[in-house]
C-alpha positions as CSV (number, residue, x, y, z in Angstrom):
1,S,8.7,38.1,22.0
2,P,9.4,37.5,25.6
3,G,7.4,39.7,28.3
4,E,4.6,40.5,25.5
5,S,1.0,38.8,25.9
6,P,0.4,36.0,23.6
7,Q,-1.7,36.8,20.4
8,M,-4.0,34.6,18.6
9,V,-2.7,34.4,15.0
10,G,-4.7,31.4,13.6
11,S,-6.9,28.5,14.5
12,A,-7.2,24.9,13.1
13,Q,-9.8,22.3,13.3
14,V,-9.6,18.3,13.2
15,E,-12.4,16.4,12.1
16,L,-12.5,12.4,12.3
17,D,-15.4,10.8,10.5
18,L,-16.0,7.1,11.4
19,M,-16.8,5.5,7.9
20,P,-17.9,1.6,7.2
21,V,-14.9,-0.5,6.6
22,D,-16.1,-1.3,3.0
23,Y,-15.4,2.5,2.3
24,G,-11.4,2.0,3.0
25,A,-9.0,2.4,0.3
26,Y,-5.7,0.2,1.1
27,W,-3.0,-1.2,-1.3
28,I,-3.4,-5.4,-1.4
29,Q,0.1,-5.8,-3.0
30,P,2.4,-5.0,-1.8
31,F,1.0,-5.3,1.7
32,Q,4.4,-5.7,3.6
33,A,8.0,-4.6,3.5
34,D,9.8,-6.8,0.9
35,T,12.4,-7.1,-1.5
36,F,11.9,-7.1,-5.4
37,T,14.3,-7.4,-8.3
38,V,14.8,-4.7,-10.8
39,G,13.7,-5.9,-14.5
40,K,10.9,-8.5,-13.3
41,A,7.4,-7.6,-13.6
42,Y,5.3,-7.4,-10.7
43,T,1.5,-6.9,-10.2
44,F,0.6,-4.1,-7.9
45,A,-2.8,-4.2,-6.6
46,W,-5.0,-2.0,-4.7
47,T,-8.8,-1.1,-3.8
48,T,-10.7,2.1,-3.1
49,H,-14.0,3.3,-1.9
50,G,-16.8,3.5,-4.3
51,A,-15.2,1.5,-7.2
52,V,-17.8,-0.5,-9.2
53,T,-17.0,-3.8,-10.6
54,S,-16.0,-4.0,-14.2
55,D,-15.9,-0.1,-14.5
56,Y,-12.5,1.6,-15.4
57,Y,-10.8,4.2,-13.6
58,S,-8.0,6.6,-14.2
59,F,-4.8,6.4,-11.7
60,N,-1.4,8.1,-11.5
61,L,1.0,5.6,-10.2
62,S,4.4,6.6,-8.7
63,L,7.4,4.7,-7.2
64,V,9.1,7.2,-4.8
65,E,12.4,6.8,-3.1
66,V,12.3,7.0,0.7
67,E,15.3,8.3,2.4
68,A,16.8,6.5,5.6
69,N,14.7,9.1,7.9
70,G,11.4,8.3,6.4
71,V,11.3,11.3,4.2
72,L,9.9,10.9,0.6
73,K,12.5,12.1,-1.7
74,D,12.6,11.7,-5.7
75,I,9.7,10.2,-8.1
76,E,11.8,7.4,-9.8
77,W,8.9,6.3,-12.0
78,S,5.5,7.6,-12.7
79,K,2.5,6.7,-15.2
80,V,-1.4,7.5,-15.6
81,V,-3.2,4.2,-16.3
82,E,-6.7,3.1,-17.1
83,V,-7.4,0.1,-15.1
84,K,-10.5,-2.1,-14.7
85,C,-11.9,-2.9,-11.3
86,T,-12.4,-6.8,-11.3
87,S,-13.9,-9.3,-8.7
88,D,-11.7,-12.0,-9.9
89,P,-8.0,-10.7,-9.3
90,E,-4.9,-12.8,-10.0
91,V,-3.3,-11.5,-6.9
92,T,-4.3,-13.1,-3.4
93,I,-6.2,-11.0,-1.1
94,H,-4.6,-11.6,2.0
95,R,-7.0,-10.1,4.4
96,Y,-10.0,-7.7,3.9
97,Y,-11.9,-6.0,6.5
98,G,-15.1,-6.8,8.6
99,D,-17.8,-9.0,7.2
100,V,-18.1,-7.3,4.0
101,D,-17.2,-9.3,0.7
102,P,-13.6,-8.9,-0.6
103,P,-13.4,-5.6,-2.7
104,C,-13.2,-5.3,-6.4
105,V,-9.6,-4.7,-7.1
106,F,-7.6,-2.7,-9.6
107,E,-4.4,-4.7,-10.8
108,Y,-1.4,-3.2,-12.9
109,Q,2.2,-4.7,-13.7
110,I,5.2,-2.5,-12.8
111,T,9.0,-3.3,-13.9
112,A,11.4,-1.3,-12.5
113,D,14.6,-0.5,-14.3
114,S,18.4,-0.7,-13.0
115,S,18.0,3.0,-11.6
116,L,16.1,1.6,-8.6
117,A,18.4,-1.2,-7.6
118,G,19.4,-0.7,-3.9
119,K,16.7,1.9,-3.1
120,N,14.1,1.9,-0.6
121,V,10.9,2.8,-2.3
122,V,7.0,3.5,-1.8
123,A,4.0,2.9,-4.4
124,I,1.8,6.0,-4.5
125,C,-1.6,5.7,-6.1
126,S,-3.4,9.0,-6.6
127,W,-6.9,9.8,-8.1
128,G,-9.6,12.2,-8.1
129,D,-13.2,11.0,-6.8
130,A,-16.8,12.0,-8.0
131,M,-16.5,15.5,-6.3
132,D,-13.1,16.0,-8.1
133,L,-11.1,15.9,-4.8
134,P,-7.5,14.5,-5.0
135,H,-6.7,11.5,-3.0
136,Y,-3.2,9.9,-2.6
137,M,-2.4,6.4,-1.0
138,A,1.2,5.4,0.0
139,S,1.8,1.6,0.1
140,V,4.5,0.2,2.7
141,P,7.8,0.6,2.0
142,F,10.0,-2.0,0.0
143,T,13.3,-2.6,-1.7
144,Y,14.6,-3.1,-5.1
145,S,17.6,-5.3,-5.4
146,A,19.8,-5.9,-8.4
147,G,20.4,-9.6,-7.5
148,R,18.3,-12.4,-9.0
149,R,16.5,-13.2,-5.8
150,L,14.0,-15.0,-7.6
151,E,15.8,-18.1,-7.8
152,A,16.7,-18.1,-4.3
153,T,13.1,-17.5,-3.2
154,Q,12.0,-20.5,-5.2
155,A,14.2,-22.7,-3.2
156,D,13.8,-21.3,0.1
157,A,10.7,-22.6,2.0
158,S,11.2,-20.1,5.0
159,V,10.3,-16.9,3.0
160,G,7.0,-15.5,4.4
161,F,4.2,-13.8,2.8
162,G,4.9,-11.9,-0.4
163,F,4.1,-12.2,-4.2
164,Q,3.3,-15.6,-5.0
165,S,3.6,-15.3,-8.7
166,M,7.3,-14.5,-8.3
167,G,8.4,-17.4,-6.1
168,H,7.6,-16.1,-2.8
169,K,6.1,-18.7,-0.3
170,E,2.5,-18.6,1.4
171,G,2.0,-19.4,5.2
172,F,4.4,-20.5,8.0
173,S,7.8,-21.6,7.5
174,P,8.9,-25.1,8.3
175,Q,10.5,-23.8,11.6
176,A,7.6,-21.9,12.6
177,Q,5.5,-25.0,12.1
178,A,7.6,-27.2,14.0
179,A,7.8,-24.7,17.0
180,F,3.8,-24.5,16.9
181,Q,3.6,-28.3,17.2
182,E,5.9,-28.5,20.0
183,L,3.7,-25.8,21.8
184,Q,0.8,-27.8,21.4
185,Q,2.2,-30.6,23.7
186,H,1.8,-28.2,26.5
187,C,-1.8,-27.3,25.4
188,S,-5.2,-29.4,25.8
189,A,-6.1,-32.0,23.5
190,E,-7.8,-29.8,20.9
191,P,-5.9,-27.8,18.5
192,L,-5.8,-24.2,19.3
193,R,-6.1,-21.5,16.8
194,Y,-5.5,-17.7,17.5
195,S,-6.4,-14.7,15.2
196,A,-6.0,-11.1,15.7
197,G,-6.1,-8.3,13.7
198,A,-6.3,-4.3,13.7
199,G,-6.4,-1.6,11.0
200,V,-7.1,2.1,10.6
201,N,-7.8,3.9,7.4
202,Y,-6.9,7.6,8.6
203,V,-7.9,10.2,5.6
204,Q,-6.6,13.7,6.3
205,L,-8.2,16.6,4.8
206,M,-6.1,19.5,3.8
207,K,-6.8,22.9,2.6
208,N,-4.6,25.6,1.2
209,V,-1.5,24.0,2.6
210,M,2.0,25.3,1.1
211,L,4.3,22.7,0.6
212,P,7.8,23.1,-0.6
213,G,8.9,21.6,-3.8
214,A,11.9,19.9,-2.6
215,G,11.8,17.0,-0.1
216,M,8.4,16.1,-0.4
217,V,6.5,14.3,-3.2
218,M,3.3,16.0,-3.0
219,G,4.8,19.4,-3.3
220,A,7.1,18.4,-6.2
221,A,4.0,16.9,-8.0
222,M,2.0,20.1,-7.5
223,G,5.0,22.2,-8.2
224,G,5.1,23.9,-5.1
225,Q,1.5,25.3,-5.2
226,N,-1.2,25.1,-2.4
227,M,-2.4,21.9,-2.0
228,Q,-5.9,20.5,-0.7
229,G,-7.5,17.3,-0.7
230,S,-7.8,13.9,1.2
231,F,-4.8,11.8,2.0
232,S,-5.1,8.3,3.1
């Protein structure tokens, strides 16, 4: 209270561990915001640290609605799956990190029903490691549409990165290609190529944290109990 001397009631510690890039866990598809159609099967893909090619692993996959303010709301779909890690995935690995080989990939097809139409969602993948510590990994937000966007994207060459198998186009749009050709006239005779990339895999270790059951997916999934584990 005002006028009283401050008292220490607790302390906290933050530890940052720098790990090799091939220890990272990340989503391969979806890898950027996009719009999908309910009732269509999409191949979701991800990789984790320590996975062995051709071995099967257990994951819990969930589709969780995201409110306009970014708060995770309701679990719209959830399923425990057994998936094999493959070095020959069906999806395109648009990028991977460092000089390491492309990782082995987990793939699973998800078909959303009409209840997700018009909603912004994230895919959450959770699993336990060899030390039985829980891990949670959320994808970028994406939107489910009730319309038949597939036909529109197949005829639209301006669509950027996305799920190729669902008609999305890979690479630069015709307008972008024309703009780059125009810019080359102002440069040297040699074609110029630029590449830039950056990424951080942030893992937060939490112990004995009480989360409310409402408004946060982790608290809801754990029934409002104390939580501990690593979160990517």
